[in-house]
Coordinates of C-alpha atoms and ligand atoms in Angstrom, one line a residue:
X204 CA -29.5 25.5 46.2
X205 CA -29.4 23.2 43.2
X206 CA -32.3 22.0 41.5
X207 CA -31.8 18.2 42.3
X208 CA -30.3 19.1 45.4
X209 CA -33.0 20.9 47.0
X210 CA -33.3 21.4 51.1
X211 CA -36.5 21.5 52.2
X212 CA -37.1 24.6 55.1
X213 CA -36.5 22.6 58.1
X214 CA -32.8 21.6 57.1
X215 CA -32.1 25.2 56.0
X216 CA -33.3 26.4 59.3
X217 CA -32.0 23.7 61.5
X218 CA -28.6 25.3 59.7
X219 CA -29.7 28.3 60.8
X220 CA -30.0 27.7 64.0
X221 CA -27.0 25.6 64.8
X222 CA -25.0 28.0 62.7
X223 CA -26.0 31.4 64.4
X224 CA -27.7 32.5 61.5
X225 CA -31.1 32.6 63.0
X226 CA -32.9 32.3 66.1
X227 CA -36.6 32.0 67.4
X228 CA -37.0 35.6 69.3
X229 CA -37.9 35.7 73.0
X230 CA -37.3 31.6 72.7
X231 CA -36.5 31.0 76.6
X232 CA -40.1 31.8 77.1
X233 CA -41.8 29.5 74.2
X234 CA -41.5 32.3 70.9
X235 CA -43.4 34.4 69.4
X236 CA -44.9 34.2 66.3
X237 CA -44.0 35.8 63.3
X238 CA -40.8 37.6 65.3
X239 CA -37.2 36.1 64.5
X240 CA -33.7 37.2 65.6
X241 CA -30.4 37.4 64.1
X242 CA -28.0 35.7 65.4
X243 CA -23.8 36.4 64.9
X244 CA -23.9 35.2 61.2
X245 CA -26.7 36.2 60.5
X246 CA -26.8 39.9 61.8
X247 CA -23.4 40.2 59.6
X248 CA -25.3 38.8 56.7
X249 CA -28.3 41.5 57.2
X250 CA -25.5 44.1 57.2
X251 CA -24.2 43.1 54.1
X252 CA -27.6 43.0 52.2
X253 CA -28.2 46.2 53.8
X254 CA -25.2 48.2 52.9
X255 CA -25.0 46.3 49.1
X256 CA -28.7 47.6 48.8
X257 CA -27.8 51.4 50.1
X258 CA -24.2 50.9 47.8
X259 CA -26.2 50.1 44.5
X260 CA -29.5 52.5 45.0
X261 CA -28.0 55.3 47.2
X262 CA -24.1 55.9 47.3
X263 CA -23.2 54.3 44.0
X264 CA -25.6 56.8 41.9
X265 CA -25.7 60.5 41.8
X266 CA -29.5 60.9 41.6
X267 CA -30.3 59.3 44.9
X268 CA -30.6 60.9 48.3
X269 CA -31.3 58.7 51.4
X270 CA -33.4 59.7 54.8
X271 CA -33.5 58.2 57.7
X272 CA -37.2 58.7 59.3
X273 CA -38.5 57.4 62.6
X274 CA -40.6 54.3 62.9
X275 CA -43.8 56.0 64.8
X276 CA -45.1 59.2 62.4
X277 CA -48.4 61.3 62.4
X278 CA -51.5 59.3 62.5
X279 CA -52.6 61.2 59.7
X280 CA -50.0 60.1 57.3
X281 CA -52.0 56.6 57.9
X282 CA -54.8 58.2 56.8
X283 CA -53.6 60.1 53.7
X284 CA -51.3 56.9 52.4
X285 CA -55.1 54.7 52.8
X286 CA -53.4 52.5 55.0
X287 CA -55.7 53.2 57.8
X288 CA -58.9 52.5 55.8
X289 CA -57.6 49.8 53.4
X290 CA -54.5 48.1 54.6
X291 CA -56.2 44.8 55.5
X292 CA -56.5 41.4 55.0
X293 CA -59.7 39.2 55.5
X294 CA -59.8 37.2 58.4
X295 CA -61.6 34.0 59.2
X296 CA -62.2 31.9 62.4
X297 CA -62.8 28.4 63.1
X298 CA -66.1 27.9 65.2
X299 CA -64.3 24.9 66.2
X300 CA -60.8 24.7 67.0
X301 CA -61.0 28.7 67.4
X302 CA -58.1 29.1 65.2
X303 CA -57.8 32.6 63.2
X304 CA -56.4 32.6 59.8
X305 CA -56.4 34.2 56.7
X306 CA -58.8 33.5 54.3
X307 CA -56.8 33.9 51.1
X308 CA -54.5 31.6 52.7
X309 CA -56.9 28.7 53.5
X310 CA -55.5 26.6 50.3
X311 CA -52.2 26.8 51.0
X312 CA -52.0 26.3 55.0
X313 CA -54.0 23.1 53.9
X314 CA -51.7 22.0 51.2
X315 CA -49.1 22.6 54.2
X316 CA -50.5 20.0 56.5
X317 CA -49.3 16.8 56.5
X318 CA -52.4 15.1 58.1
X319 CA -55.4 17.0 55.8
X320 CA -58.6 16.9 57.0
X321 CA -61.9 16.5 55.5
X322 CA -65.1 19.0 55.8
X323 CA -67.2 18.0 58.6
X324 CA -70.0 19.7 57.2
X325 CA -70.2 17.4 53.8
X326 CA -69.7 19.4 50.1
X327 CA -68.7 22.5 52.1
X328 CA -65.6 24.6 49.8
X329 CA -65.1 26.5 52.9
X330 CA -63.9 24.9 55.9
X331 CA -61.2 24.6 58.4
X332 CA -57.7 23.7 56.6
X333 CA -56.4 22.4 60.3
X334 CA -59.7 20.7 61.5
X335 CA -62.3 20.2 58.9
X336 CA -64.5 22.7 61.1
X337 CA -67.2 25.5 60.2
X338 CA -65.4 29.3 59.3
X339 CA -67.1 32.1 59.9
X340 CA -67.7 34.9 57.5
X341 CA -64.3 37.1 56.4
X342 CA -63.8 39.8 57.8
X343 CA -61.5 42.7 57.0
X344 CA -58.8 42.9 60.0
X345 CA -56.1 46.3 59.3
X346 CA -52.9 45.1 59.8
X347 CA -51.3 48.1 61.5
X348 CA -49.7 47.7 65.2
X349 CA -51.3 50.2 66.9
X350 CA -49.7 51.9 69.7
X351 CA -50.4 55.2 72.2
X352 CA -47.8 58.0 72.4
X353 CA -47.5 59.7 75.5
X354 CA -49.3 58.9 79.0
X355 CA -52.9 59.0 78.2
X356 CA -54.6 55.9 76.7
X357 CA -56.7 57.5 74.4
X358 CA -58.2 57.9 70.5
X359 CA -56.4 61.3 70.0
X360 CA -53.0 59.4 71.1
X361 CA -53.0 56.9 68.8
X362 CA -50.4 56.0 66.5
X363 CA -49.0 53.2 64.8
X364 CA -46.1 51.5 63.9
X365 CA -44.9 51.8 60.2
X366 CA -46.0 48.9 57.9
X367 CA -43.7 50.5 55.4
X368 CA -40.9 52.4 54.8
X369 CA -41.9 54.4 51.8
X370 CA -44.8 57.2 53.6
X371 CA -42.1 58.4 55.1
X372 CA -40.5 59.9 52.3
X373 CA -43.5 61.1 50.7
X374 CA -43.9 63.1 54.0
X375 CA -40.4 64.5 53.8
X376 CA -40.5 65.2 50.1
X377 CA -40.1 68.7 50.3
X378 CA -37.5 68.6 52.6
X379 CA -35.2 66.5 51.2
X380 CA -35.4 68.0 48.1
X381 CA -34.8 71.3 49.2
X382 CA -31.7 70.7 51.2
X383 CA -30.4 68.0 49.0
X384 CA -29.3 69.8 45.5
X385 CA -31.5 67.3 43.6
X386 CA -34.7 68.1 40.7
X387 CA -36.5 65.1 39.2
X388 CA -35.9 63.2 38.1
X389 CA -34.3 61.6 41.2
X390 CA -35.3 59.5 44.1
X391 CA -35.1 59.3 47.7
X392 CA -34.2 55.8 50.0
X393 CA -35.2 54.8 53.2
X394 CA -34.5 51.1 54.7
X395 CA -35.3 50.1 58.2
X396 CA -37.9 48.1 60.2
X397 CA -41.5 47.9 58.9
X398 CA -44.5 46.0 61.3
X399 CA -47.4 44.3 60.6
X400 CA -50.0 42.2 62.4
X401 CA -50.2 39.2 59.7
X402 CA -52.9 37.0 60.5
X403 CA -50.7 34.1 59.7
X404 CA -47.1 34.8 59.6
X405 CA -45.3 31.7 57.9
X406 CA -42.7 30.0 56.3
X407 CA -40.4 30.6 58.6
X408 CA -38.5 34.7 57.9
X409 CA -40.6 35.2 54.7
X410 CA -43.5 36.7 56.3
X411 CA -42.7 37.9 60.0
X412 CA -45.0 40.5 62.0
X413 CA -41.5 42.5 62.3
X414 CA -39.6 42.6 59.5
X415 CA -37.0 45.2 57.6
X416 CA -37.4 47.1 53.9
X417 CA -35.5 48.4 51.6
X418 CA -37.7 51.1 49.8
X419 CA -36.7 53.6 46.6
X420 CA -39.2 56.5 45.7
X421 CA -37.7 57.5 42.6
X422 CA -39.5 60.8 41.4
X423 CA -39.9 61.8 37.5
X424 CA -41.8 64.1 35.6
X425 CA -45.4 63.3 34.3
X426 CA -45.1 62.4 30.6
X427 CA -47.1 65.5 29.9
X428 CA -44.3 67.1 31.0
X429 CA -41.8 65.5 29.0
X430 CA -43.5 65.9 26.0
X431 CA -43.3 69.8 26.6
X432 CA -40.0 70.1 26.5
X433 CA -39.0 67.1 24.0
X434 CA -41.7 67.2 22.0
X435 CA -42.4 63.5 22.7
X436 CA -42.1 60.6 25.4
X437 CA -40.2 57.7 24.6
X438 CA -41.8 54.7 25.1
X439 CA -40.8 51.0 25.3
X440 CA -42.0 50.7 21.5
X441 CA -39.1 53.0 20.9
X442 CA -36.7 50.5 21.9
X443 CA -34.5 52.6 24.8
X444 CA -30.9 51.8 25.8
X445 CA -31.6 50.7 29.4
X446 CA -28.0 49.8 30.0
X447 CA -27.2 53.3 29.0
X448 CA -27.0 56.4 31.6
X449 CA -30.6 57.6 32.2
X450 CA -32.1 60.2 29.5
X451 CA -35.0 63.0 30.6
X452 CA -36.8 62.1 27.5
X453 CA -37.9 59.2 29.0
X454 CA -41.9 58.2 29.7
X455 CA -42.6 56.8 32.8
X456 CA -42.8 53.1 31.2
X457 CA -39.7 53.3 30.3
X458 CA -38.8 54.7 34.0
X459 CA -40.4 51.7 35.0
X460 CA -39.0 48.7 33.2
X461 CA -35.6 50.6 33.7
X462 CA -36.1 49.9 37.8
X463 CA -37.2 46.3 36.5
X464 CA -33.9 46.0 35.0
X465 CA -31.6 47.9 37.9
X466 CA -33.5 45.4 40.1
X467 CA -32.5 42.0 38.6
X468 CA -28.5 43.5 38.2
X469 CA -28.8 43.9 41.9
X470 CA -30.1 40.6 42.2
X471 CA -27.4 39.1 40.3
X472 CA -24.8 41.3 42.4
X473 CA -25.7 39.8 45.6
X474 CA -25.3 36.0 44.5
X475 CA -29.3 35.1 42.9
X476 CA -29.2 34.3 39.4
X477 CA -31.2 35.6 36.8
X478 CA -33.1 32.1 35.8
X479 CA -33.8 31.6 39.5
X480 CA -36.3 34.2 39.4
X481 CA -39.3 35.3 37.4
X482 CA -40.5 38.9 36.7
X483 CA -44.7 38.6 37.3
X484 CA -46.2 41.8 35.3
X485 CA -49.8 42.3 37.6
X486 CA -52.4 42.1 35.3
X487 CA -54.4 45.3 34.5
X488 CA -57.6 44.4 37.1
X489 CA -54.8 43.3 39.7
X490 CA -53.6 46.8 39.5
X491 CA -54.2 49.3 42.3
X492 CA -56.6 52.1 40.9
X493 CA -53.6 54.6 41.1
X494 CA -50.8 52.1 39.5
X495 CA -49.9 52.1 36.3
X496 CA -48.1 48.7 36.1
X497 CA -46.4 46.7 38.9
X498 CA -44.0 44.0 38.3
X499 CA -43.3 41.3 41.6
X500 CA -40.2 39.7 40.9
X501 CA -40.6 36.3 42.5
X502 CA -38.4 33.7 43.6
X503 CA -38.7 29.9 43.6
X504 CA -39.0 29.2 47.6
X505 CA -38.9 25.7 49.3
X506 CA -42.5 26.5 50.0
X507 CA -43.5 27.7 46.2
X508 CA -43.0 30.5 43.9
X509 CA -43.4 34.1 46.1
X510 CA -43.0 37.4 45.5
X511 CA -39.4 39.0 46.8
X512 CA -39.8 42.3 46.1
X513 CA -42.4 44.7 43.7
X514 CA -41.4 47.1 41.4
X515 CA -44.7 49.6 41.1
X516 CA -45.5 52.5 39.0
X517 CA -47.9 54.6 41.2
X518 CA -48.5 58.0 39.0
X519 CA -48.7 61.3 41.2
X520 CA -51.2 59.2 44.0
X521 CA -48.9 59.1 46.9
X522 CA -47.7 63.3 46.4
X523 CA -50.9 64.1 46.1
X524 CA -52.5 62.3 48.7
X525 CA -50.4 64.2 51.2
X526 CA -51.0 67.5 49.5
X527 CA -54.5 66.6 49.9
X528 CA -54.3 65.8 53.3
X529 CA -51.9 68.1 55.2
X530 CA -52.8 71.0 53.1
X531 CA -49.1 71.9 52.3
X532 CA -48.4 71.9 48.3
X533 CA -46.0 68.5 46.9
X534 CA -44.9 70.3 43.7
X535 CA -41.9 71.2 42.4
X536 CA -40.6 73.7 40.3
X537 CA -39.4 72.6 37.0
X538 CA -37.5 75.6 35.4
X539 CA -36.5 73.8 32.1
X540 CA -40.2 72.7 31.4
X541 CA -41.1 76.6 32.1
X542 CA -38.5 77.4 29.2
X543 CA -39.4 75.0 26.9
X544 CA -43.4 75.7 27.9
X545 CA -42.6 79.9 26.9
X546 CA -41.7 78.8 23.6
X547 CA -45.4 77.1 23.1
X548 CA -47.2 79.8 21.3
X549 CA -51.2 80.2 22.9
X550 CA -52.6 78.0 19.6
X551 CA -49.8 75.3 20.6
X552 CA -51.1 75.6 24.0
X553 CA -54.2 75.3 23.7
X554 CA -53.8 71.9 21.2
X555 CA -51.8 70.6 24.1
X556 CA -54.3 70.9 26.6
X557 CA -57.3 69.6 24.1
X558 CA -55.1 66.9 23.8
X559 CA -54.4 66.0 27.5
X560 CA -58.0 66.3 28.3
X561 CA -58.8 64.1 25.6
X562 CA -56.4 61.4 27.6
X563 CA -57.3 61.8 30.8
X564 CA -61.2 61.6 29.8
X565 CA -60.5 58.7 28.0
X566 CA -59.1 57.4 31.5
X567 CA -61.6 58.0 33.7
X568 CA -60.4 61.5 34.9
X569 CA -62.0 65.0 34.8
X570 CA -61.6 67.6 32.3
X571 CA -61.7 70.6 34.4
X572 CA -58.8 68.8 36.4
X573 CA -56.7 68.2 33.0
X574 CA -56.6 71.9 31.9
X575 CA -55.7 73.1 35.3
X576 CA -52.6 71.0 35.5
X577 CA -51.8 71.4 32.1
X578 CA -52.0 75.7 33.4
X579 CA -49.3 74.7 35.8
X580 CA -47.2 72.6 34.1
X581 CA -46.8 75.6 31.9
X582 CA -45.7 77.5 34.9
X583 CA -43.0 74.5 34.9
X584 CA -45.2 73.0 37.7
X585 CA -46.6 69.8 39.0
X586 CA -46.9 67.0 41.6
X587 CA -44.3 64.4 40.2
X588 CA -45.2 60.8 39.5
X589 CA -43.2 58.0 41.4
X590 CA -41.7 54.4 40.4
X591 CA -41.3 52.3 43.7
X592 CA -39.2 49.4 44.1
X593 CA -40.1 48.1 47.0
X594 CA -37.8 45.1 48.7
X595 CA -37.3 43.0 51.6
X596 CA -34.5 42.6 53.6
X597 CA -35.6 39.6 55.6
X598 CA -36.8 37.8 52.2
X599 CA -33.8 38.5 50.1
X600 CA -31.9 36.9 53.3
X601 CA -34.3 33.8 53.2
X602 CA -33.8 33.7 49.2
X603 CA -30.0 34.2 49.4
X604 CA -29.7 31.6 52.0
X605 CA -31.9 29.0 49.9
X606 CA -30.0 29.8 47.0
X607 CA -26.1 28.8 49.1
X608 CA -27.6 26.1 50.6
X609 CA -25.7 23.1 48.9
X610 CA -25.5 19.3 50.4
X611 CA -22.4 18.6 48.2
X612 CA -21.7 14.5 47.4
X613 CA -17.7 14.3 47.5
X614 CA -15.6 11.4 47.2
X615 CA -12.2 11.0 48.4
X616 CA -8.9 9.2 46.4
X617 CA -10.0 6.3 48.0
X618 CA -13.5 6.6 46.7
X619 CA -15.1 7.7 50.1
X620 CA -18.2 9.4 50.0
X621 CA -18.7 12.3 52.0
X622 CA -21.2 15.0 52.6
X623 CA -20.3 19.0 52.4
X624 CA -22.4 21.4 53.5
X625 CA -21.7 24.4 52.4
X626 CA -23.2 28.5 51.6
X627 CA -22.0 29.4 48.4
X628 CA -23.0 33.1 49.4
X629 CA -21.8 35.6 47.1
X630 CA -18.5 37.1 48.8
X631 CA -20.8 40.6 49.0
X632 CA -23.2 39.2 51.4
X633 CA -21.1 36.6 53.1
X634 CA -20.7 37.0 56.7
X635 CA -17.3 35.9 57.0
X636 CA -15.2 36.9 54.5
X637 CA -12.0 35.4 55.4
X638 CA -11.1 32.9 58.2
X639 CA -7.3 32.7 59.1
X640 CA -5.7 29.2 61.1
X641 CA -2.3 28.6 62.1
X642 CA -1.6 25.3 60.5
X643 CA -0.1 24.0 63.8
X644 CA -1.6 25.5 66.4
X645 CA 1.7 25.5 69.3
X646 CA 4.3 26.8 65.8
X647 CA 5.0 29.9 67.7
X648 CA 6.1 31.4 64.4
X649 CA 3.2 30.6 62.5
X650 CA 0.8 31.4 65.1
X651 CA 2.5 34.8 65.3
X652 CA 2.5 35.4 61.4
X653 CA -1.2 34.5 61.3
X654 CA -1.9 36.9 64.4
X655 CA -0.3 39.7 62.5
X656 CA -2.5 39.2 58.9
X657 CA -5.9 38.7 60.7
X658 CA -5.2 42.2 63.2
X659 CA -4.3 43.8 59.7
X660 CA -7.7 42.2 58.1
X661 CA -9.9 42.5 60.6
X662 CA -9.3 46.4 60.3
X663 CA -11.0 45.8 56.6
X664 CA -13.3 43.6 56.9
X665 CA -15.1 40.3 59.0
X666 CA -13.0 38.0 59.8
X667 CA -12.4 34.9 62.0
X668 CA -9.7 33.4 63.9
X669 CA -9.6 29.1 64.1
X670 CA -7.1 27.0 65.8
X671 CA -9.6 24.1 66.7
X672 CA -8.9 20.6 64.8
X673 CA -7.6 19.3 62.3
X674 CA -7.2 21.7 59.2
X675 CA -10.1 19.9 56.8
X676 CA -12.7 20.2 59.7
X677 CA -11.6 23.7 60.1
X678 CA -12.1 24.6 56.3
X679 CA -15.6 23.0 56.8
X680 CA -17.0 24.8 59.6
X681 CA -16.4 28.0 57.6
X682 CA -17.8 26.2 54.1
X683 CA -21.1 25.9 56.7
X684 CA -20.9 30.1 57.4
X685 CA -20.3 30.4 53.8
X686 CA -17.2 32.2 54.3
X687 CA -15.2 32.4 51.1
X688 CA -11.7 32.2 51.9
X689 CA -9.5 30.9 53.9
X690 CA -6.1 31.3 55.0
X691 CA -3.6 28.8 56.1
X692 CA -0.1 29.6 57.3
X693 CA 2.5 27.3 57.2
X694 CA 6.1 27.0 57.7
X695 CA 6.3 28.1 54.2
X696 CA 4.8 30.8 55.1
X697 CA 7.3 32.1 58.1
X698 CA 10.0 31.5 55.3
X699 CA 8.7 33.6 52.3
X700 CA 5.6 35.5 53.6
X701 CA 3.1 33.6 51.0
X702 CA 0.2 31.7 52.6
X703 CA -2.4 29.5 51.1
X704 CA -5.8 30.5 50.0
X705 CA -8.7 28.1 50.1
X706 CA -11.3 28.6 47.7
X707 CA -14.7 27.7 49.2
X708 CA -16.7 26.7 46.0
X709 CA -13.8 25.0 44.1
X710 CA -11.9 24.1 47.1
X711 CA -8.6 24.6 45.7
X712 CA -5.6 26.1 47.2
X713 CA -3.2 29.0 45.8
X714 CA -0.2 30.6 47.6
X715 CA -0.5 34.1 47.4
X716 CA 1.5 36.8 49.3
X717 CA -1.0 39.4 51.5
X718 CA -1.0 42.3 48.6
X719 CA -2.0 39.4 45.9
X720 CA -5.0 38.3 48.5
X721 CA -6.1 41.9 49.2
X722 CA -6.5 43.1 45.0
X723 CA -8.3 39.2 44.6
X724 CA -10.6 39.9 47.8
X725 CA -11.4 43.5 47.0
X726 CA -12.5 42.7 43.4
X727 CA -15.0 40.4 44.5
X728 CA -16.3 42.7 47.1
X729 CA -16.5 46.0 44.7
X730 CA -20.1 46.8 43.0
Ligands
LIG875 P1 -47.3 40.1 50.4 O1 -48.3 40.1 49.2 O2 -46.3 39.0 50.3 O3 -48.0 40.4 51.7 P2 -47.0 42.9 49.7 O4 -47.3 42.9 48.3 O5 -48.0 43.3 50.7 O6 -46.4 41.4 50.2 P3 -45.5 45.2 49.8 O7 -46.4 45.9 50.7 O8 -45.4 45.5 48.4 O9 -45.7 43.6 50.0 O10 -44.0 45.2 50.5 C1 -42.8 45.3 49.8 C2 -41.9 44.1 50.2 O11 -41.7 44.1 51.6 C3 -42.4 42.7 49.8 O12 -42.0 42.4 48.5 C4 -41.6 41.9 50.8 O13 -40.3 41.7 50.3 C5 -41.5 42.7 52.0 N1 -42.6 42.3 53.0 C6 -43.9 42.7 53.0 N2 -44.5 42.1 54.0 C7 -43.6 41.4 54.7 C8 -43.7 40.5 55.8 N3 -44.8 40.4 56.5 N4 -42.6 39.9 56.2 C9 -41.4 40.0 55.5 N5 -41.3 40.8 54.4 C10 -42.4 41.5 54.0

């Protein structure tokens, strides 16, 4: 979407909708808040997203392993993660108009309005954003669906759907990295559908009550660690090649600004350029107690400048959390930090671990705790630390689908204005990737020829068949779908076996025989 060509929400979703992109869910019986479906363009544009994510993070690297865990997990992981105590937002209600909202959000739902009222109660900061009426007092409301496994309704039944992806593989840590040939530093993926009971889901997919993530725990060593066996930890201040393959001498800052950077390259892979987003660094009191930094990388919405995805650096908190809880020991053994430990001689040692207590005092943390981990991590043990990008599915849909979104002004030869709309998707995520049409429809020739190169494309990838209309209105329904290319065959075509290509963002036309089209298509498609 183009700066001074901007959509607002409702004509991107009135796309959506008329385009099959998206649909209200359960809509027959009135909606349901804060749950939205996919429809045939837009399920094949979730895919895309889904499989570029799993293609950059997963398949693409050789120091990722994926899991696939269920939705509904132990209660107690709830508790361990501090979801169950803390995963809440405060709520407010309107003594009034009994609407319940949240009260973070009051500004902005009243910036939202069109009709804004005034306080009924005069001089009051703290009133009604729909009505003008009295709120009560906030309250904390957890945002977890809960839910009751097996026939008895009761406490000891409960569970709860995921609000995120990530618990899950801090529960199967061990597993995974017992069966799956990898040592940290490496991380594990999940994607998949995440719930939560948001007081006010709104603008429109960006924050549903049922929604998908993509999350990466990607495990390294504490610095303490690292410094053991390299003697130092390099650091942002030392300047690091983060193009460069990764290096085990890295700190976990530089860890961190390396999943920054991985982040925006996927970005840019899947059609959002780099200037269309910002990276926001959370300030140090905005910072969990457990983070060490968090970056949100946020995108200018219709709506206003939101947070797509985080990128966190969350020490040893999650590991050890679950170790806590469940009893069953999170660490790994490191055999090159034992090596490198045997060769510290006892007055090394001991320097080392005056050292790390000196830090981790200096941080709030207890001695006695800093020398016993030090003990270990000379056995070539420890709980390792985690860098989390954390992204949405359903957001990076709505931001890819904001940034397409063109009205383009055309004017004809005969100086005819016209309006194109068009999704200038990247050809990754588009849903379509090439539409084929018969130039005349009843040309059994042609019609056979075009048959016989979209059964050999649709073995490779989406495609679509068109014989409706004229060809121009043809070529725009697909600019709508965003598909990239299309193919026309002609009697030129039945002659020498070349057809013509329609570029969707230039518009112009190339013949091209079918082996020319694949190498073209396949390039665009590759990572
Ligand atoms: P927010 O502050 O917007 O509620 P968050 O900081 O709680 O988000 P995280 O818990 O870090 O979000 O979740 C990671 C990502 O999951 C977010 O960056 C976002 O892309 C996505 N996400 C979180 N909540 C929702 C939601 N209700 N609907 C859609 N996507 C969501």
């Amino acid at each position: 979407m183009s700066e001074e060509n901007k959509s607002s929400l409702d004509q991107l979703s009135a796309l959506c909708k008329r385009r099959g992109f998206i649909y209200h869910s359960s809509e027959i019986y009135g909606g349901m808040p804060g749950f939205w479906d996919y429809g045939p363009l837009g399920s094949e544009l979730k895919k895309n997203v889904k499989e570029a994510w799993w293609q950059f993070t997963v398949r693409g690297r050789e120091d990722v392993a994926g899991l696939d865990a269920t939705i509904i997990m132990h209660p107690k992981i709830w508790k361990a993660s501090g979801h169950l105590d803390t995963f809440a937002d405060p709520m407010t209600m309107c003594k009034e108009c009994k609407k319940l909202m949240r009260s973070d959000q009051i500004k902005d739902i009243y910036e939202d309005q069109k009709k804004k009222p005034q306080p009924k109660i005069a001089g009051s900061d703290f009133f009604c954003p729909y009505c003008g009426g009295e709120l009560t007092e906030p309250k904390p409301f957890n945002l977890m669906f809960k839910t009751v496994v097996g026939p008895i309704e009761d406490a000891a039944n409960t569970a709860y759907l995921r609000p995120e992806t990530a618990q899950a593989i801090f529960a199967q840590f061990q597993n995974v990295t017992s069966t799956s040939r990898q040592s940290v530093p490496y991380g594990i993926a999940q994607m998949g559908k995440s719930f939560r009971n948001e007081v006010t889901p709104r603008n429109y997919i960006f924050r549903s009550r049922e929604f998908e993530q993509m999350e990466l725990e990607f495990f390294i060593r504490p610095d303490e660690a690292v410094e053991i066996m390299y003697g130092k930890v390099v650091t942002l201040a030392d300047n690091p090649n983060l193009d460069g393959p990764v290096q085990d001498d890295w700190g976990w800052e530089v860890w961190h600004k390396y999943w920054v950077e991985q982040r925006k390259k996927f970005l840019n892979a899947v059609g959002l350029p780099t200037e269309r987003f910002v990276e926001y660094w959370q300030k140090p009191d905005e910072l969990a107690h457990y983070a060490r930094a968090c970056v949100d990388i946020e995108y200018d919405f219709p709506f206003g400048r939101q947070e797509l995805e985080g990128i966190a650096a969350r020490s040893d908190f999650d590991l050890s959390q679950h170790q806590k809880h469940s009893g069953q020991s999170q660490m790994v053994f490191d055999d090159p930090l034992k090596q490198a430990a045997k060769k510290m001689d006892d007055a090394a040692k001991k320097a080392f671990v005056e050292k790390v207590q000196a830090d981790w005092v200096s941080r709030g943390k207890d001695a006695l705790e800093a020398e016993k981990f030090c003990l270990a991590l000379f056995e070539g043990k420890y709980v390792p630390h985690v860098i989390e990008p954390s992204a949405g599915v359903d957001r990076l849909m709505l931001a890819l689908l904001c940034e397409a979104y063109e009205e383009e002004k055309l004017v004809d030869e005969k100086g005819k204005e016209d309006i194109r709309t068009v999704l200038r998707f990247s050809p990754k995520v588009a849903p379509i990737k090439v539409a084929i049409f018969p130039l005349i429809k009843k040309d059994e020739a042609q019609d056979k020829l075009a048959r016989e190169i979209f059964t050999k494309l649709q073995k490779k990838v989406n495609v679509m068949w068109d014989v409706s209309g004229a060809i121009g209105r043809r070529y725009r329904r697909q600019d709508e779908a965003g598909t990239p290319w299309c193919i026309t065959v002609d009697q030129q075509s039945v002659e020498d076996g070349t057809f013509t290509v329609r570029e969707r963002d230039s518009m112009e036309q190339k013949r091209m025989t079918y082996s020319q089209f694949l190498e073209m298509m396949y390039d665009a498609l590759e990572f």
